[in-house]
CSV table of C-alpha atoms in Angstrom, one decimal:
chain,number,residue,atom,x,y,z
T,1,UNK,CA,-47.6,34.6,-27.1
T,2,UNK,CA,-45.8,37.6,-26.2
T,3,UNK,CA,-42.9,38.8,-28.7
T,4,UNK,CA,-39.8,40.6,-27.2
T,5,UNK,CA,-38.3,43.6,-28.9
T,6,UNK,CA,-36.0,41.0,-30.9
T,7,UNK,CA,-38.7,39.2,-32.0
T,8,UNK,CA,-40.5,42.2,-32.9
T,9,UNK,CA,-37.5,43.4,-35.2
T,10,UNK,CA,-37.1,40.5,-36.8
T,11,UNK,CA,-40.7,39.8,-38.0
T,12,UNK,CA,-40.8,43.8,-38.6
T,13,UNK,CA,-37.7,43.4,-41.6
T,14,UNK,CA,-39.6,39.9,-42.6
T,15,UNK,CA,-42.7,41.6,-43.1
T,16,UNK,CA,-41.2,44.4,-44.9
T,17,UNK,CA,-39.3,41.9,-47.3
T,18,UNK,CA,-42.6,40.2,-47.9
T,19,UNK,CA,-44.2,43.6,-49.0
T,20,UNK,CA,-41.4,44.6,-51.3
T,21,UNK,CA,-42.1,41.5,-52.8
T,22,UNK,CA,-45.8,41.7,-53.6
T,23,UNK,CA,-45.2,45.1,-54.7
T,24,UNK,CA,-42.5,44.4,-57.2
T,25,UNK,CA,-44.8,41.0,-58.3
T,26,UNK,CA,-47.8,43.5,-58.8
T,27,UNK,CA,-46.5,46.5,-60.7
T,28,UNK,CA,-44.8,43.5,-62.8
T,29,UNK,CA,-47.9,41.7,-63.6
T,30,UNK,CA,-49.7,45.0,-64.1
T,31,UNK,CA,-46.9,46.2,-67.1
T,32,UNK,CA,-45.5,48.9,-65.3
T,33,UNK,CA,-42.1,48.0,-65.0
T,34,UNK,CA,-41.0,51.3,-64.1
T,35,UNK,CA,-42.1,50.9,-60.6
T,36,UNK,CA,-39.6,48.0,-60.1
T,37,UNK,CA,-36.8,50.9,-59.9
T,38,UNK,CA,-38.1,51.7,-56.3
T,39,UNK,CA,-38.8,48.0,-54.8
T,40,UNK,CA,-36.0,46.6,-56.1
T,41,UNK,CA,-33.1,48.6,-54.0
T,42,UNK,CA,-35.6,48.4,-51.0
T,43,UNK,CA,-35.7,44.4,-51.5
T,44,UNK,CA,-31.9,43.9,-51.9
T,45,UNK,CA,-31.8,46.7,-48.7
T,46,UNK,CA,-33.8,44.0,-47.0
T,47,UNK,CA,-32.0,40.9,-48.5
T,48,UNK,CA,-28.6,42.4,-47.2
T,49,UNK,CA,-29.7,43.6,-43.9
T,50,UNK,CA,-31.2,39.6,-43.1
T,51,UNK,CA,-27.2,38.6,-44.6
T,52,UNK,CA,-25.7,40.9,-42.0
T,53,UNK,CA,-27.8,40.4,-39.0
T,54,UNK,CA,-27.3,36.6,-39.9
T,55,UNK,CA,-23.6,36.7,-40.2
T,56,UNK,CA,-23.3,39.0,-36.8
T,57,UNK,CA,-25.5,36.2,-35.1
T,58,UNK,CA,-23.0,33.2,-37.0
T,59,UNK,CA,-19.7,34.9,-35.7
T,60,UNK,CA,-21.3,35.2,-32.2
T,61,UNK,CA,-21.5,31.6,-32.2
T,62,UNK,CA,-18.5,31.0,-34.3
T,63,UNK,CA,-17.1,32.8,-31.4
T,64,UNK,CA,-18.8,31.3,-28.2
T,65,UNK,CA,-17.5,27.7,-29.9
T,66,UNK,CA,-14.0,29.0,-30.1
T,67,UNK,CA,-14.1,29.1,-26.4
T,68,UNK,CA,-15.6,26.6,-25.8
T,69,UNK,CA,-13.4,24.3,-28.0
T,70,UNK,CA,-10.5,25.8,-26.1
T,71,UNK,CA,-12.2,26.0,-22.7
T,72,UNK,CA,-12.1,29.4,-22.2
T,73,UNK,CA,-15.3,29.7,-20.1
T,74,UNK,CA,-13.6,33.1,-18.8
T,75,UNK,CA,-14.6,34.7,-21.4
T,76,UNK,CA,-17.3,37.2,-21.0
T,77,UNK,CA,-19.8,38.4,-24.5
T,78,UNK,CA,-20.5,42.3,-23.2
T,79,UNK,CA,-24.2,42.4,-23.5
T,80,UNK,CA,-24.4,46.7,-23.0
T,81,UNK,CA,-22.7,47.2,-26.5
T,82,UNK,CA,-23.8,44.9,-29.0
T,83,UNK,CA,-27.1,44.9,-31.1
T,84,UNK,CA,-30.0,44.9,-29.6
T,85,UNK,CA,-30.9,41.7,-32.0
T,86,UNK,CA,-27.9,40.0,-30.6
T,87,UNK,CA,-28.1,40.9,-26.9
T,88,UNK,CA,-30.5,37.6,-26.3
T,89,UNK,CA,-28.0,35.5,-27.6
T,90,UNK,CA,-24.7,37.0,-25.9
T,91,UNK,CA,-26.6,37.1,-22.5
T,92,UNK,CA,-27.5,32.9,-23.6
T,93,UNK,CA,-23.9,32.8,-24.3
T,94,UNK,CA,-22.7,34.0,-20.6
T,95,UNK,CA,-24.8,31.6,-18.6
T,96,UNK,CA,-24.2,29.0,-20.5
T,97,UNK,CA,-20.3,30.1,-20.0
T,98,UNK,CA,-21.1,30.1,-16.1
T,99,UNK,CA,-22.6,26.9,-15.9
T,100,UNK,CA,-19.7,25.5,-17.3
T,101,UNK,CA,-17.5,27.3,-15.3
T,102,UNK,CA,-19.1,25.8,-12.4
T,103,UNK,CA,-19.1,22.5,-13.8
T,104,UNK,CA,-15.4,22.3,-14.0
T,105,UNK,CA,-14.5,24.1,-10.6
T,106,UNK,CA,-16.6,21.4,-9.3
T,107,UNK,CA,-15.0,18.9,-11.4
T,108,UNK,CA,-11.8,20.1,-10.2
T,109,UNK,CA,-12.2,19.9,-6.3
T,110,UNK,CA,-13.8,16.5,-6.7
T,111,UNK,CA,-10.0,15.8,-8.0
T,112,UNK,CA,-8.2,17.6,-5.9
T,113,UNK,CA,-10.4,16.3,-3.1
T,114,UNK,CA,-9.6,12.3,-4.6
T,115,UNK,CA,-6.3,13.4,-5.2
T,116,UNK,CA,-5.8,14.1,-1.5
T,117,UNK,CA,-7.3,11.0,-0.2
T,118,UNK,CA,-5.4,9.0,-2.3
T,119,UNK,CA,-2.4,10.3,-0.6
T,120,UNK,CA,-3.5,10.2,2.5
T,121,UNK,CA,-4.1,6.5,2.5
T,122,UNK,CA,-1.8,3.6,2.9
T,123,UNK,CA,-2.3,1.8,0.1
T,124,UNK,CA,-0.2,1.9,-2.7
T,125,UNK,CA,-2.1,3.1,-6.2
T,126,UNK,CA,-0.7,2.5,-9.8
T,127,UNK,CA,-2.9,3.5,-12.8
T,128,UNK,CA,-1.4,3.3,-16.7
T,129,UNK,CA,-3.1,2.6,-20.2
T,130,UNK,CA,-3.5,-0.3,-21.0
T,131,UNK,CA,-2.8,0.2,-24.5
T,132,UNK,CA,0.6,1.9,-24.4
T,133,UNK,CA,1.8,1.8,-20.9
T,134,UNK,CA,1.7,5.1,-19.5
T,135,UNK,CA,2.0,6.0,-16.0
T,136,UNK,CA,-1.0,8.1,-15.4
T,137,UNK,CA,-0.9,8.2,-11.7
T,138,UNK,CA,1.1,6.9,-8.7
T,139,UNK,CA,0.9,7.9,-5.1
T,140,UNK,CA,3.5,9.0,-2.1
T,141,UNK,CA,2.4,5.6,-0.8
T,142,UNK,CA,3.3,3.1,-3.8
T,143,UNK,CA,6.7,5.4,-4.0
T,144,UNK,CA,7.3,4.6,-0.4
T,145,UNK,CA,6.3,0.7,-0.5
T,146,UNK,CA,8.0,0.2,-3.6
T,147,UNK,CA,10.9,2.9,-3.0
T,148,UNK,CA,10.4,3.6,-6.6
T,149,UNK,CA,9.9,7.9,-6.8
T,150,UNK,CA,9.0,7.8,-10.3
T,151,UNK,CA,7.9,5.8,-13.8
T,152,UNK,CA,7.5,6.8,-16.5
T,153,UNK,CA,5.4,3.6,-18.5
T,154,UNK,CA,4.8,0.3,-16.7
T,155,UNK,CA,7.4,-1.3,-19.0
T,156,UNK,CA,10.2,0.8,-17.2
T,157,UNK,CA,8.9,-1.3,-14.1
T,158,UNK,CA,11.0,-4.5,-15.7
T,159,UNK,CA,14.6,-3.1,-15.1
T,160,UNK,CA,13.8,-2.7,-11.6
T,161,UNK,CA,11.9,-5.6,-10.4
T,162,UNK,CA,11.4,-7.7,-13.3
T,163,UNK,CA,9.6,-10.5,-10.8
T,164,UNK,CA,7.0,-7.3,-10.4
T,165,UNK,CA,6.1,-6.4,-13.6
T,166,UNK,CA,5.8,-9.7,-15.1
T,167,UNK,CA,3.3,-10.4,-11.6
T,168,UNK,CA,1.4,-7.2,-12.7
T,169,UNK,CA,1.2,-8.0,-16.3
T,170,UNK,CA,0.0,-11.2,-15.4
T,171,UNK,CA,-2.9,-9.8,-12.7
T,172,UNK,CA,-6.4,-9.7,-14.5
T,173,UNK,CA,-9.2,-7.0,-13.8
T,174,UNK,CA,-10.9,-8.2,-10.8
T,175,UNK,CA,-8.3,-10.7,-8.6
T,176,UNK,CA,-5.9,-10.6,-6.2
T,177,UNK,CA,-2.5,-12.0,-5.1
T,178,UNK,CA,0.2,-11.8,-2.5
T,179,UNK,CA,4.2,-11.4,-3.2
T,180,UNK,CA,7.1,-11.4,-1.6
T,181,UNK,CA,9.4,-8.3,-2.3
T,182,UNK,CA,12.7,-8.1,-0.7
T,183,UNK,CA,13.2,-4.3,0.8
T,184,UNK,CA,16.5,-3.1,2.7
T,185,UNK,CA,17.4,-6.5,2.8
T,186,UNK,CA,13.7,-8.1,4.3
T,187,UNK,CA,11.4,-10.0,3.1
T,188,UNK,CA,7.9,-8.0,2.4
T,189,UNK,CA,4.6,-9.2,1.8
T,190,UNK,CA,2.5,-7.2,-0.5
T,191,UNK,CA,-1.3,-7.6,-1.8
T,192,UNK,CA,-2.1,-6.7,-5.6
T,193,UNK,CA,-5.6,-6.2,-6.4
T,194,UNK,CA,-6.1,-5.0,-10.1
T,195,UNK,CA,-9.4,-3.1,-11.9
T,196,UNK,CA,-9.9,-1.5,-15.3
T,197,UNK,CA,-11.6,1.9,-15.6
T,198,UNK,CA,-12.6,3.9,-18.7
T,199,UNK,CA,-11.3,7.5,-19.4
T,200,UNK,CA,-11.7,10.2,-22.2
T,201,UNK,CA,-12.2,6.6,-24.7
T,202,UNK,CA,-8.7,5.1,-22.7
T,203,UNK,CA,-8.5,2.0,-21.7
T,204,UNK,CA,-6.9,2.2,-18.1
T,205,UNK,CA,-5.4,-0.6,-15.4
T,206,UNK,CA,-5.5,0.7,-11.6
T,207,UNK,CA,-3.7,-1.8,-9.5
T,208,UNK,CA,-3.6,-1.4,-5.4
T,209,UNK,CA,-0.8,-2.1,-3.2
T,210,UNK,CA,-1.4,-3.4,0.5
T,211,UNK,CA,1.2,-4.4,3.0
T,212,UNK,CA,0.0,-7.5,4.8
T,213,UNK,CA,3.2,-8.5,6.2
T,214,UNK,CA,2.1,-7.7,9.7
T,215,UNK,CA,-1.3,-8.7,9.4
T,216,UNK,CA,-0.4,-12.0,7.7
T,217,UNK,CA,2.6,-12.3,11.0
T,218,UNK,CA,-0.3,-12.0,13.1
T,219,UNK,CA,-3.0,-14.5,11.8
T,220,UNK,CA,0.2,-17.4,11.4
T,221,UNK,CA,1.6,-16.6,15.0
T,222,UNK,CA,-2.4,-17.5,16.1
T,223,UNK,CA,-2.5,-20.2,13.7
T,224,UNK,CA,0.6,-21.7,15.2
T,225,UNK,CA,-0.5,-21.1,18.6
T,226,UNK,CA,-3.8,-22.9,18.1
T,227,UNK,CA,-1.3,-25.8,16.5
T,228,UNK,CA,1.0,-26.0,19.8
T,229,UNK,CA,-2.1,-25.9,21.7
T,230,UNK,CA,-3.4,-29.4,20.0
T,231,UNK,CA,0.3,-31.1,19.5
T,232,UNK,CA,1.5,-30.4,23.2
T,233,UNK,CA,-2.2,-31.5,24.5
T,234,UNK,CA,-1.8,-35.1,22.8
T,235,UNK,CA,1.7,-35.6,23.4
T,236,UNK,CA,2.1,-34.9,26.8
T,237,UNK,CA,-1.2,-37.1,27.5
T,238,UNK,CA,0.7,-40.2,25.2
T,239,UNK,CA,4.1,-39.6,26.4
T,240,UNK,CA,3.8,-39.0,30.2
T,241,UNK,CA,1.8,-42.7,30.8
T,242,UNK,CA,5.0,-44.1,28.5
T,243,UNK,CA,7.4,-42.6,31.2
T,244,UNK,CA,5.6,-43.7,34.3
T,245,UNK,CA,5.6,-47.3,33.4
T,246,UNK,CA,9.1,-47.4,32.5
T,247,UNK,CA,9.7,-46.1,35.9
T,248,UNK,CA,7.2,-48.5,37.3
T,249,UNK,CA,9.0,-51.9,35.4
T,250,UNK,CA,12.8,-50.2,36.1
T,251,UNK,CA,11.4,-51.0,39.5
T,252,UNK,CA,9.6,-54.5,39.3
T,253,UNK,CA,13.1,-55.7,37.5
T,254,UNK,CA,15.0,-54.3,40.4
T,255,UNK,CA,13.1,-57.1,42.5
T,256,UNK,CA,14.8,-60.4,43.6
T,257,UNK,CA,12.4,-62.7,42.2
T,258,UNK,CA,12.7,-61.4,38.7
T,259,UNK,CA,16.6,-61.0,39.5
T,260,UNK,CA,16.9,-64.3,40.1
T,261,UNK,CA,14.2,-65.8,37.9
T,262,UNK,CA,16.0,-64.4,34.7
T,263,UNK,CA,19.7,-63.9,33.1
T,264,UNK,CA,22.2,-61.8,34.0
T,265,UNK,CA,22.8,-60.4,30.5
T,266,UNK,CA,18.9,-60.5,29.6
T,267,UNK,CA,17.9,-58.4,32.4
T,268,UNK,CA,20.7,-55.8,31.5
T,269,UNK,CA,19.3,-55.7,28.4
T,270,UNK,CA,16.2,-55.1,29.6
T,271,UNK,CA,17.2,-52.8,31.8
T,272,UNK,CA,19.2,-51.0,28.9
T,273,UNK,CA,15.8,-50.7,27.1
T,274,UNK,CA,13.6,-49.6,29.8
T,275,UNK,CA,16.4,-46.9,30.5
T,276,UNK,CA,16.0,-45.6,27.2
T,277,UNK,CA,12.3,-45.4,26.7
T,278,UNK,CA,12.3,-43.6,30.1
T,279,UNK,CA,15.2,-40.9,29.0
T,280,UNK,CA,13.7,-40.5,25.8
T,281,UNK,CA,10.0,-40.1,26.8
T,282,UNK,CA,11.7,-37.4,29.5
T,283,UNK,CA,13.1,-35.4,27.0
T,284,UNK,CA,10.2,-35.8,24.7
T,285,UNK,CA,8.2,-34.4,27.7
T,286,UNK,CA,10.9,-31.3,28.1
T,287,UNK,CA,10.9,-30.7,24.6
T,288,UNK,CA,6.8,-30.7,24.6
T,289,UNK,CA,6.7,-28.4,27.5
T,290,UNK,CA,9.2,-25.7,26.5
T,291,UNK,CA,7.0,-25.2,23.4
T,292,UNK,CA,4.1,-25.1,25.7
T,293,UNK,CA,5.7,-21.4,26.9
T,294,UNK,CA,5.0,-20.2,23.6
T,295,UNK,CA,1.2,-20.0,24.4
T,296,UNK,CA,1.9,-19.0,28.2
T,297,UNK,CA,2.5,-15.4,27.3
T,298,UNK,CA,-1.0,-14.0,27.0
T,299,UNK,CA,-0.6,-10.5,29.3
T,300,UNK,CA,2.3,-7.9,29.6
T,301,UNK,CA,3.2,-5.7,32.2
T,302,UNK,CA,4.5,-2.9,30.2
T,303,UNK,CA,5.9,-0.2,31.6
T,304,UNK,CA,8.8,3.2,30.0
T,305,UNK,CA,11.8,1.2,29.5
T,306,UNK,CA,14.7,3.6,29.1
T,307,UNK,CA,16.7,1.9,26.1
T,308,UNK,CA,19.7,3.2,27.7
T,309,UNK,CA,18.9,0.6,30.9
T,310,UNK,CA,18.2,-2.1,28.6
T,311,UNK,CA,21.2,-2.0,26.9
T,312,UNK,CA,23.3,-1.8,30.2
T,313,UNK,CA,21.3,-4.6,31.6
T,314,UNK,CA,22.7,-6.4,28.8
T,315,UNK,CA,25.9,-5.6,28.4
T,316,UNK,CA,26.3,-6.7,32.3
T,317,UNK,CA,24.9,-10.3,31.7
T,318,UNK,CA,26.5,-10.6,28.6
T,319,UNK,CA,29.7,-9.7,29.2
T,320,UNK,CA,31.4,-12.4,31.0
T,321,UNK,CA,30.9,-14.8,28.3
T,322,UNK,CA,31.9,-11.7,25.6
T,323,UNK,CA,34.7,-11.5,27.1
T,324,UNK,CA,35.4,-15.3,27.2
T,325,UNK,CA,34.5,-15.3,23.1
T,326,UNK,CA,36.8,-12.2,22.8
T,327,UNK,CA,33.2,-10.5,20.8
T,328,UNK,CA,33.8,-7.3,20.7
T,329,UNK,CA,30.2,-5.6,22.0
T,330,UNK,CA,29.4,-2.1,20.4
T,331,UNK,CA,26.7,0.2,21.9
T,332,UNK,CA,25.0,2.9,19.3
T,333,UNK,CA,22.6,5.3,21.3
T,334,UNK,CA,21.8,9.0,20.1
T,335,UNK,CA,19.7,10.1,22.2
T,336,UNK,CA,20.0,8.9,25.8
T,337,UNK,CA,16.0,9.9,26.4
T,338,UNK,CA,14.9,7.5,23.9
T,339,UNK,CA,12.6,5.2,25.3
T,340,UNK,CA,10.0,2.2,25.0
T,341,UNK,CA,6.7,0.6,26.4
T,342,UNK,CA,7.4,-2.9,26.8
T,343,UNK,CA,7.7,-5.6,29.5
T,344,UNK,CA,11.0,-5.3,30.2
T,345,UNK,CA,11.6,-9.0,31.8
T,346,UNK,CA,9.9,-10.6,28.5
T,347,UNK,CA,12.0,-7.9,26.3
T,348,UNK,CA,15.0,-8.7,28.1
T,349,UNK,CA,14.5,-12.4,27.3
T,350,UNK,CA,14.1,-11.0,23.3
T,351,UNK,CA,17.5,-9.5,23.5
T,352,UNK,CA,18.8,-12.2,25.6
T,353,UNK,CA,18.2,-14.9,22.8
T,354,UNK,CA,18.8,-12.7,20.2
T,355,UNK,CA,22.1,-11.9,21.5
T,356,UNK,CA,23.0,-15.8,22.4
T,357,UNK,CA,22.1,-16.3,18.5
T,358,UNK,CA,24.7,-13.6,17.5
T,359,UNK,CA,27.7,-15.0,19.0
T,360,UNK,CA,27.1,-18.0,17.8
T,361,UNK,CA,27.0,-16.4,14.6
T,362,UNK,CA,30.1,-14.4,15.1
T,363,UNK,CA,32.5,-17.4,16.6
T,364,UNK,CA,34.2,-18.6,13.6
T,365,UNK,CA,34.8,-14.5,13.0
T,366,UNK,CA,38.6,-13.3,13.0
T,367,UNK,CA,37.5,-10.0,14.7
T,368,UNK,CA,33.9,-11.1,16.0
T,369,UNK,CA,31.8,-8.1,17.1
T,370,UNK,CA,28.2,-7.4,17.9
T,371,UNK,CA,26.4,-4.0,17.6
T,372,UNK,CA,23.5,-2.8,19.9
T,373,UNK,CA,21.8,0.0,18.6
T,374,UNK,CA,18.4,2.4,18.9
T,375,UNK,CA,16.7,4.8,16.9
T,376,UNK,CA,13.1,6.6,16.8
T,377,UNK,CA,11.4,7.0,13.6
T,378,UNK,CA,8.5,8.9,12.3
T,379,UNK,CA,5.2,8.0,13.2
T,380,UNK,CA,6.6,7.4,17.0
T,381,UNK,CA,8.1,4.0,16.1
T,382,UNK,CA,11.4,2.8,17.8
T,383,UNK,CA,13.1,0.6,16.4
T,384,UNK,CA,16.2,-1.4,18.3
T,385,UNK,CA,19.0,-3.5,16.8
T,386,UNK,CA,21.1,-6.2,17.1
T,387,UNK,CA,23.6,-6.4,14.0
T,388,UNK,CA,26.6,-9.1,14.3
T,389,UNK,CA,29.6,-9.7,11.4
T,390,UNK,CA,28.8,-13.2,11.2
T,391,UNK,CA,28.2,-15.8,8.1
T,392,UNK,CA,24.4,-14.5,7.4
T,393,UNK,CA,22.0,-16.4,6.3
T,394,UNK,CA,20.8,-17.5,2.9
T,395,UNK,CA,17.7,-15.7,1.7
T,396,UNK,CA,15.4,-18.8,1.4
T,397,UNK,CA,15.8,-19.0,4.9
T,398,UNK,CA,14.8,-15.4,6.0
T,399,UNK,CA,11.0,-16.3,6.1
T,400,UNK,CA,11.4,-19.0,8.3
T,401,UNK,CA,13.5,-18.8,10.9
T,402,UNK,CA,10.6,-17.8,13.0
T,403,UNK,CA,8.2,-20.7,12.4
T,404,UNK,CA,8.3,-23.2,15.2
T,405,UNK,CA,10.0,-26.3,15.5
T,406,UNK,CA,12.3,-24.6,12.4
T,407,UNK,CA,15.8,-24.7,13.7
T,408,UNK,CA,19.4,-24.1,11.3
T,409,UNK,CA,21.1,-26.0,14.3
T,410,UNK,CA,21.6,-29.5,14.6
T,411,UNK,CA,20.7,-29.2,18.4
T,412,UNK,CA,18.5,-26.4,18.1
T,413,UNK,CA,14.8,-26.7,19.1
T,414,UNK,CA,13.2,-23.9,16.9
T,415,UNK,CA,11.9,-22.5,20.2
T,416,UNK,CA,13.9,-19.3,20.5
T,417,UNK,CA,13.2,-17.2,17.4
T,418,UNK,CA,9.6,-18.6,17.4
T,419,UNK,CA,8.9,-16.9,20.9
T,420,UNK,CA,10.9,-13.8,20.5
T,421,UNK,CA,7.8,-13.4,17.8
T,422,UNK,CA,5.1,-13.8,19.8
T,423,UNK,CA,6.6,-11.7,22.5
T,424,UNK,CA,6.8,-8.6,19.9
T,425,UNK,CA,3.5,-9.4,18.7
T,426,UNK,CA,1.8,-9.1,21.7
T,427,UNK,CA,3.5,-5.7,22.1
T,428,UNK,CA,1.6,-4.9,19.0
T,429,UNK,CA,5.2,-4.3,17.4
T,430,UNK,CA,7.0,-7.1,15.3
T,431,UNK,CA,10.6,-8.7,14.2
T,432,UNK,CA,12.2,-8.1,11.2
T,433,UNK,CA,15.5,-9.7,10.0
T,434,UNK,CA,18.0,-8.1,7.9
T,435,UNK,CA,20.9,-10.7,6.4
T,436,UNK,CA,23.6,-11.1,3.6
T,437,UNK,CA,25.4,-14.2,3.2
T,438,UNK,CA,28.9,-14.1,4.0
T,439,UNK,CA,28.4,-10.2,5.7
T,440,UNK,CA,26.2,-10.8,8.5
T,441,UNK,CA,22.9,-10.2,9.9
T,442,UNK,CA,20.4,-7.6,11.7
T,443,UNK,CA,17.3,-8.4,13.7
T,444,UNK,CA,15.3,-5.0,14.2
T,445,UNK,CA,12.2,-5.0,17.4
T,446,UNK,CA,9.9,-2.5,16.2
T,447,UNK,CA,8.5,-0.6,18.9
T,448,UNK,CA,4.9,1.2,18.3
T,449,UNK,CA,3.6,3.2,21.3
């Protein structure tokens, strides 16, 4: 084993201690106390120099664990001007000091790194402690889902959506639920997923926030197309037979044998009857088939639309029977440029029903008016209106106007909202409505590129 100079030192003063010693014991056993004059300072000399180098080496480390304790890994123990007995620990002290130092810079880009993915994403992120409720983190995302730009503790959640919080309270570690928010007056549909992680012996809840409105649009507009598919199928093979034979017996009755062979007032009734199976089977028929256009719409032919044309279009089919109504018809366009990909005869028929819809709403209106408007948002979204100052609808309502066969008429056929939705969707866009009962209502075509 090779010694250093360190080493070498300390063994030297040991072994010098250990002589003084001896010597004292020996001049002691020998009776010649006299002697003990000369070891005696030379073993407290030795006893005091192993206090001192001790106490140097004890604040060194008193020290290094000062920083340490206060993360001060900055900190730099000059190795050139202390002791040579100490300059193996200072130099310890420095590395250890840089590995730590590179510990946490690594530490903190792995955070900065999360950090920035966390906002980057879509998904909405909500971490507090479980134990007192602290917000420990939220993201631009939950802020702009939830239109919520800042909490403090997840208890401050209750005075804003009290329906919310008591859904989050309720959410264990490890599942998963939709709910319906209501945001600038539409209906949103929002998965929760919630997990527990451990921090620094805290106890926290990280719940996720996921807009499946869209997605969730998508999967019930092919549900209900598979639906239509199966219902207008089997009708249309009962019903049409049913109409065909009531046209062939109108006939047979119309024959002079059964004329004559049978009562006036019995054959009229008859005839009555056969009448009205045929008209009804008809207009079960006409009924069957206009739901069968829901599923006809598989391709588009888009093409720039000029919003400005479209809403000219419009306003020169519409306006005879605006007119007629006395609606007043209001036309909001900023920019002139602005412009859409779409199909314009299948968005046309959108705005055409959508408009038909308004000034029905509008009719019972002392000063009826209808607004068309257009605007472009971020992300290259357009987004075009169609806001009237009629009754509104009630807010139960506003997540199912557009399921088929659904109709607030009494002669409505549920047909019209139903297949303005599938018309956005296959333009990758969608339909949102806006309403307040007794104010009016807004339906807003969202436009992606």
């Amino acid at each position: 084993m090779i010694f250093n100079r360190y080493e070498w030192r300390l063994l030297l003063r040991v072994f010098l201690m250990f002589l003084a010693l001896c010597a004292a014991a020996f001049v002691t056993v020998k009776g010649q106390p006299l002697y003990l004059v000369i070891f005696i300072p030379l073993i407290i000399y030795s006893v005091i120099e192993m206090i001192r180098f001790q106490k140097k080496a004890q604040d060194e480390v008193n020290q290094f664990v000062e920083s340490i304790h206060y993360r001060d890994f900055s900190r730099h123990f000059d190795v050139r001007k202390a002791p040579n007995e100490l300059k193996p620990l200072r130099k310890g002290f420095n590395d250890i000091n840089t590995t730590f130092k590179l510990i946490s810079r690594e530490r903190e880009t792995q955070y900065h790194y999360l950090q920035k993915i966390l906002e980057l994403v879509d998904t909405g992120i909500l971490s507090y402690e479980e134990d007192t409720g602290n917000i420990s983190w939220i993201n631009e995302a939950f802020k702009k889902l939830l239109s919520i730009p800042y909490l403090k503790t997840i208890q401050s959640l209750e005075k804003r959506e009290a329906d919310l919080y008591q859904e989050l309270i309720k959410l264990k570690p490890g599942e998963s639920n939709i709910i319906t928010i209501t945001r600038n007056q539409q209906l949103v549909k929002i998965l929760i997923t919630a997990s527990l992680m451990r921090s620094d012996e805290k106890l926290y809840k990280l719940i996720a926030f996921q807009n499946v409105s869209e997605a969730l649009d998508e999967t019930e507009s092919k549900a209900w197309s598979k639906l239509l598919n199966v219902m207008t199928h089997e009708i249309m093979n009962s019903v049409a037979p049913i109409s065909s034979l009531a046209d062939t017996l109108k006939n047979r009755l119309q024959s002079p044998e059964i004329a004559e062979a049978m009562d006036g007032s019995d054959l009229e009734d008859l005839e009555l009857g056969i009448d009205t199976i045929k008209r009804r089977s008809d207009g079960l028929l006409k009924f069957t088939e206009s739901y069968r256009s829901l599923n006809k719409i598989t391709k588009l032919d888009r093409d720039k639309v000029l919003v400005r044309n479209l809403f000219e279009n419009l306003n020169s089919l519409m306006r005879p029977t605006l007119e007629k109504k006395h609606i007043e018809l209001e036309i909001i366009l900023r920019d002139p440029a602005l412009a859409i990909e779409a199909d314009i005869n299948l968005i046309e028929q959108v705005m055409i029903n959508l408009l038909v819809n308004a000034i029905e709403a509008v009719k019972d209106r002392e000063e009826p008016r209808i607004t068309l408007s257009a605007e472009a948002q971020s992300g290259s979204k357009t987004l075009v209106k169609i806001t009237d100052n009629g009754m509104g609808m009630p807010h139960e309502l506003l997540d199912k106007i557009f399921i088929p066969f659904f109709s607030t008429k009494k002669t409505g056929s549920g047909i019209g909202l139903s297949l303005c939705k599938q018309i956005m969707l296959l333009h990758k866009g969608n339909i949102q409505v806006q309403s307040t009962e007794g104010k009016g209502s807004s339906f807003i075509l969202q436009f992606v590129p």
